[in-house]
Every structure is written in C-alpha cells, then in structure tokens.
Coordinates of C-alpha atoms in Angstrom, one line a residue:
Chain A
D1 CA 53.6 -3.5 74.6
G2 CA 52.4 -6.7 72.9
G3 CA 50.9 -6.4 69.4
I4 CA 51.1 -6.9 65.7
T5 CA 53.3 -4.8 63.5
Q6 CA 52.7 -4.6 59.8
S7 CA 55.1 -2.9 57.4
P8 CA 55.2 -0.9 55.3
K9 CA 52.1 1.2 55.8
Y10 CA 51.9 2.1 52.1
L11 CA 53.4 0.1 49.2
F12 CA 53.4 0.6 45.5
R13 CA 53.8 -2.2 43.0
K14 CA 54.9 -2.0 39.4
E15 CA 53.7 -4.3 36.6
G16 CA 55.2 -7.7 36.8
Q17 CA 56.7 -7.1 40.2
N18 CA 56.4 -9.3 43.3
V19 CA 56.1 -7.4 46.6
T20 CA 56.2 -8.7 50.2
L21 CA 54.2 -7.4 53.1
S22 CA 55.7 -7.9 56.6
C23 CA 53.7 -9.1 59.6
E24 CA 55.4 -9.6 63.0
Q25 CA 53.7 -10.4 66.4
N26 CA 55.0 -10.6 69.9
L27 CA 51.8 -12.0 71.5
N28 CA 53.2 -15.5 71.5
H29 CA 50.2 -16.6 69.3
D30 CA 50.3 -19.8 67.4
A31 CA 47.8 -18.8 64.6
M32 CA 48.3 -16.0 62.1
Y33 CA 46.1 -14.8 59.2
W34 CA 46.1 -12.6 56.2
Y35 CA 43.0 -10.8 55.0
R36 CA 42.3 -8.5 52.1
Q37 CA 39.8 -5.7 52.5
D38 CA 38.1 -4.0 49.6
P39 CA 35.4 -1.3 50.0
G40 CA 32.0 -2.8 50.6
Q41 CA 33.3 -6.4 50.6
G42 CA 34.4 -6.8 54.2
L43 CA 37.4 -9.0 55.0
R44 CA 38.3 -12.0 52.8
L45 CA 40.8 -14.6 54.0
I46 CA 43.9 -15.1 51.9
Y47 CA 46.0 -17.6 53.9
Y48 CA 46.3 -18.7 57.5
S49 CA 48.8 -20.7 59.6
Q50 CA 48.1 -22.6 62.8
I51 CA 51.7 -23.4 63.5
V52 CA 55.3 -22.9 62.3
N53 CA 56.0 -24.4 58.9
D54 CA 52.4 -25.0 58.1
F55 CA 49.8 -22.9 56.4
Q56 CA 46.5 -23.3 54.5
K57 CA 44.8 -21.5 51.6
G58 CA 41.9 -19.2 52.4
D59 CA 39.1 -18.1 50.1
I60 CA 41.2 -16.0 47.7
A61 CA 44.7 -17.5 47.8
E62 CA 45.4 -17.2 44.0
G63 CA 48.2 -14.8 43.2
Y64 CA 49.5 -14.8 46.8
S65 CA 52.1 -16.8 48.7
V66 CA 53.2 -17.0 52.4
S67 CA 55.8 -18.6 54.6
R68 CA 55.9 -19.4 58.3
E69 CA 59.5 -20.0 59.3
K70 CA 59.2 -18.4 62.7
K71 CA 56.3 -18.2 65.2
E72 CA 56.5 -14.4 65.2
S73 CA 56.5 -13.8 61.5
F74 CA 54.1 -14.5 58.6
P75 CA 55.0 -12.5 55.5
L76 CA 52.7 -12.3 52.5
T77 CA 54.0 -12.0 48.9
V78 CA 51.7 -10.5 46.3
T79 CA 52.9 -12.0 43.0
S80 CA 52.6 -10.7 39.5
A81 CA 49.9 -13.3 39.0
Q82 CA 47.5 -11.3 41.2
K83 CA 46.0 -9.0 38.6
N84 CA 44.0 -6.8 40.9
P85 CA 46.2 -6.3 44.0
T86 CA 45.1 -2.8 45.0
A87 CA 43.6 -3.3 48.5
F88 CA 44.1 -2.9 52.2
Y89 CA 45.9 -5.9 53.6
L90 CA 45.4 -6.9 57.3
C91 CA 47.4 -9.4 59.3
A92 CA 45.9 -11.0 62.5
S93 CA 46.9 -13.5 65.1
S94 CA 45.2 -15.6 67.8
T95 CA 45.7 -18.4 70.2
T96 CA 44.4 -21.7 69.0
G97 CA 43.2 -23.3 72.2
G98 CA 43.8 -26.8 70.9
G99 CA 42.1 -26.1 67.6
R100 CA 38.7 -25.0 68.9
S101 CA 39.6 -21.5 69.9
N102 CA 36.9 -19.1 70.9
Q103 CA 39.5 -16.4 71.4
P104 CA 39.4 -13.2 69.3
Q105 CA 41.8 -12.3 66.6
H106 CA 44.2 -9.4 67.1
F107 CA 44.9 -7.2 64.1
G108 CA 47.7 -5.1 62.9
D109 CA 47.1 -1.6 61.3
G110 CA 47.4 -2.8 57.8
T111 CA 49.3 -2.2 54.6
R112 CA 47.7 -0.3 51.7
L113 CA 48.9 -1.6 48.4
S114 CA 48.5 0.3 45.2
I115 CA 49.6 -0.1 41.5
L116 CA 51.9 2.4 39.9
Chain B
A1 CA 29.0 -23.7 56.1
Q2 CA 29.0 -20.6 58.3
S3 CA 27.9 -17.2 57.2
V4 CA 27.0 -13.8 58.6
A5 CA 25.0 -10.9 57.3
Q6 CA 24.9 -7.3 58.2
P7 CA 21.8 -6.0 56.4
E8 CA 22.6 -2.2 56.7
D9 CA 25.5 -0.6 54.9
Q10 CA 25.1 2.5 57.0
V11 CA 23.4 3.5 60.3
N12 CA 22.8 7.1 61.2
V13 CA 22.1 8.2 64.7
A14 CA 22.2 11.5 66.7
E15 CA 24.6 11.8 69.6
G16 CA 23.0 10.8 72.9
N17 CA 20.5 8.5 71.2
P18 CA 20.6 4.7 71.5
L19 CA 22.2 2.8 68.6
T20 CA 21.8 -0.6 67.1
V21 CA 23.9 -2.3 64.5
K22 CA 22.3 -5.5 63.2
C23 CA 23.9 -8.9 62.5
T24 CA 22.4 -12.3 61.6
Y25 CA 24.3 -15.5 61.3
S26 CA 24.0 -19.1 60.0
V27 CA 25.8 -22.1 61.4
S28 CA 25.1 -25.8 61.8
G29 CA 26.2 -26.1 65.4
N30 CA 26.6 -23.5 68.1
P31 CA 28.0 -20.1 67.2
Y32 CA 30.9 -18.2 68.5
L33 CA 30.1 -14.5 67.7
F34 CA 32.3 -11.5 67.7
W35 CA 32.0 -7.7 67.1
Y36 CA 35.0 -5.6 65.9
V37 CA 35.3 -1.9 65.2
Q38 CA 37.6 -0.3 62.5
Y39 CA 38.6 3.4 62.4
P40 CA 40.0 4.8 59.1
N41 CA 43.3 3.4 58.0
R42 CA 43.5 1.2 61.1
G43 CA 43.2 -2.5 61.9
L44 CA 40.1 -4.1 63.5
Q45 CA 39.7 -3.7 67.3
F46 CA 37.9 -6.4 69.3
L47 CA 34.7 -5.2 71.1
L48 CA 33.0 -8.2 72.5
K49 CA 32.2 -11.9 72.0
Y50 CA 29.5 -14.4 72.7
I51 CA 30.5 -18.0 73.4
T52 CA 27.9 -19.3 75.8
G53 CA 25.9 -18.2 78.8
D54 CA 24.1 -14.9 79.2
N55 CA 22.4 -13.6 76.1
L56 CA 23.4 -10.0 76.8
V57 CA 27.2 -9.6 76.4
K58 CA 29.0 -6.4 77.6
G59 CA 32.1 -5.2 75.9
S60 CA 34.5 -2.3 75.5
Y61 CA 33.6 1.4 75.3
G62 CA 30.0 0.9 76.7
F63 CA 28.9 -1.4 73.9
E64 CA 26.8 -4.5 74.4
A65 CA 25.3 -7.2 72.2
E66 CA 22.2 -9.3 72.5
F67 CA 22.3 -12.9 71.4
N68 CA 19.0 -14.3 70.1
K69 CA 19.2 -18.0 69.1
S70 CA 15.6 -18.2 67.7
Q71 CA 16.2 -15.2 65.4
T72 CA 19.9 -16.2 64.8
S73 CA 20.9 -12.6 65.6
F74 CA 23.6 -10.8 67.5
H75 CA 22.8 -7.1 67.3
L76 CA 25.3 -4.6 68.7
K77 CA 23.8 -1.9 70.9
K78 CA 24.8 1.2 72.9
P79 CA 22.4 3.2 75.1
S80 CA 23.9 6.6 74.3
A81 CA 25.9 7.2 71.1
L82 CA 29.0 9.4 70.9
V83 CA 30.4 11.2 67.9
S84 CA 33.6 9.3 68.5
D85 CA 31.7 6.0 67.9
S86 CA 31.5 6.8 64.2
A87 CA 33.4 4.0 62.5
L88 CA 33.0 0.7 60.5
Y89 CA 31.7 -2.2 62.5
F90 CA 32.1 -5.9 61.7
C91 CA 30.3 -8.9 62.9
A92 CA 32.1 -12.3 62.7
V93 CA 31.0 -15.9 63.3
R94 CA 32.7 -19.3 63.9
D95 CA 30.8 -22.5 63.9
E96 CA 31.6 -24.5 67.0
A97 CA 30.5 -27.7 65.2
N98 CA 33.3 -27.5 62.7
S99 CA 35.8 -30.2 63.5
G100 CA 39.4 -29.3 64.0
Y101 CA 40.4 -25.7 63.3
S102 CA 38.2 -23.3 61.5
T103 CA 38.4 -19.6 60.7
L104 CA 36.1 -16.7 61.3
T105 CA 33.7 -15.5 58.7
F106 CA 33.2 -11.7 58.7
G107 CA 30.2 -9.7 57.5
K108 CA 30.7 -6.9 55.0
G109 CA 30.6 -4.2 57.7
T110 CA 28.2 -1.4 58.7
M111 CA 29.3 2.2 58.8
L112 CA 28.0 4.0 61.9
L113 CA 27.7 7.8 61.6
V114 CA 26.9 9.7 64.8
S115 CA 25.9 13.3 64.2
P116 CA 26.5 16.0 66.9

C-alpha cells in the first residue's frame, strides 16, 4: 500500500542533543512538508520541499533543519537550538501539479517528541 | 495573505443528530478549501475539498461541506452523527491567486464529541 511512514513513533531528547525524525513516502509525490502540532494551536509549517535538493523555510523553521537528497525521504533534525521541542511532528506529501496544486496533502501518523 | 478560522474549539452533538463544524477563510483570490479529520495519536486524513463548481461538496464517511462565497465560509456537515465521528477536525485553505507554489494554512481545529 502507498503511504507515508514516520519513525520513530515516540522519541526522547536529552539537553543539548540533536535528534532526527524520519519521513519516507512511496506515493511518488514531489512535495513534502513538516508540521509541528501543539494542543490548541493547530498545525504550523516548519519546512517544505517541492523537489529533490530544494527546500524552503516555513513559519517556525528556527531550531530545525532538513535535507531532501531523495524524492522519497525528507528527514527533520530538531537541533539543540530548539528550546521547546516537545510536540507532535507530522510529515505530509502531495503532488505539485506544476506549482498550482489543488491536490490534498497526505499525512503520516506522526512522531511524538519529548524532553528527558 | 491567506488565513482560516474555526470559531469553535469544541462541538457537542447527540448521535443521530445533524452536525455542523464551522470554518471561515480569507484570501485575495479564489480559495482552495480542504477538510481533514484527526483521530488520537494519528495523522490527518483527507475528507473533502472545494476547488470550483458546485457549492455543496460531498466527501468521505458521509460528510459534506457547503461553500458560501459571500460569507467566506466552508462549513462541514453531516446529516446524522455517529459516536465514531468523534475526533479533531481541521479546515485548511490555499489562495489560488498566489503565484508559483504556496502552502496550505490550517485552522486551529475543532474537537467534535458525539454522545451516545
């Protein structure tokens, strides 16, 4: 079945530590996204990528980094500079339709990150 | 700029009764509108979208949404609620007028609780 796989489901970070969240998709989608979800705040965009080797900052990129070396993969690193990393992180993908896509985004089942 | 508002944090309805979850939006051009549902500790699942055409859009699981351009609204409806519909619902918008590629803006979510 086609879909988006996020791993791990739960992750714990120590002070001063960088952690990387995995996101893999087999939907052959060009665009991929990372969101942060906090209670009562909805989804906030961290980074997105339209194509391999290209990505753009979203609304809350500080303290995070990404790479897009393969079409299928879009890992997110939460760095030690992110002082409040406890949240539910969601990865999504979509077709781009020439840059004016009206297609929905497909989501993975998320990674819950907590501080030790 | 594009924005979306979900004015109710929570909606309570009895099983078998009709339900409405409200959404209003703001765009400079024509809107692309989406509804998603999220169950606990899961990703978002796409329900339906409005791009153009009929103002009443039918989606998954018996849900439908009514697009009203004059009121800039896109309310989610279901004629008869089920206990299993209890979940967090998100409205999202993309402004078709944005040049090039642009991302979705999500509302903060509305928790729907259906009582037996």
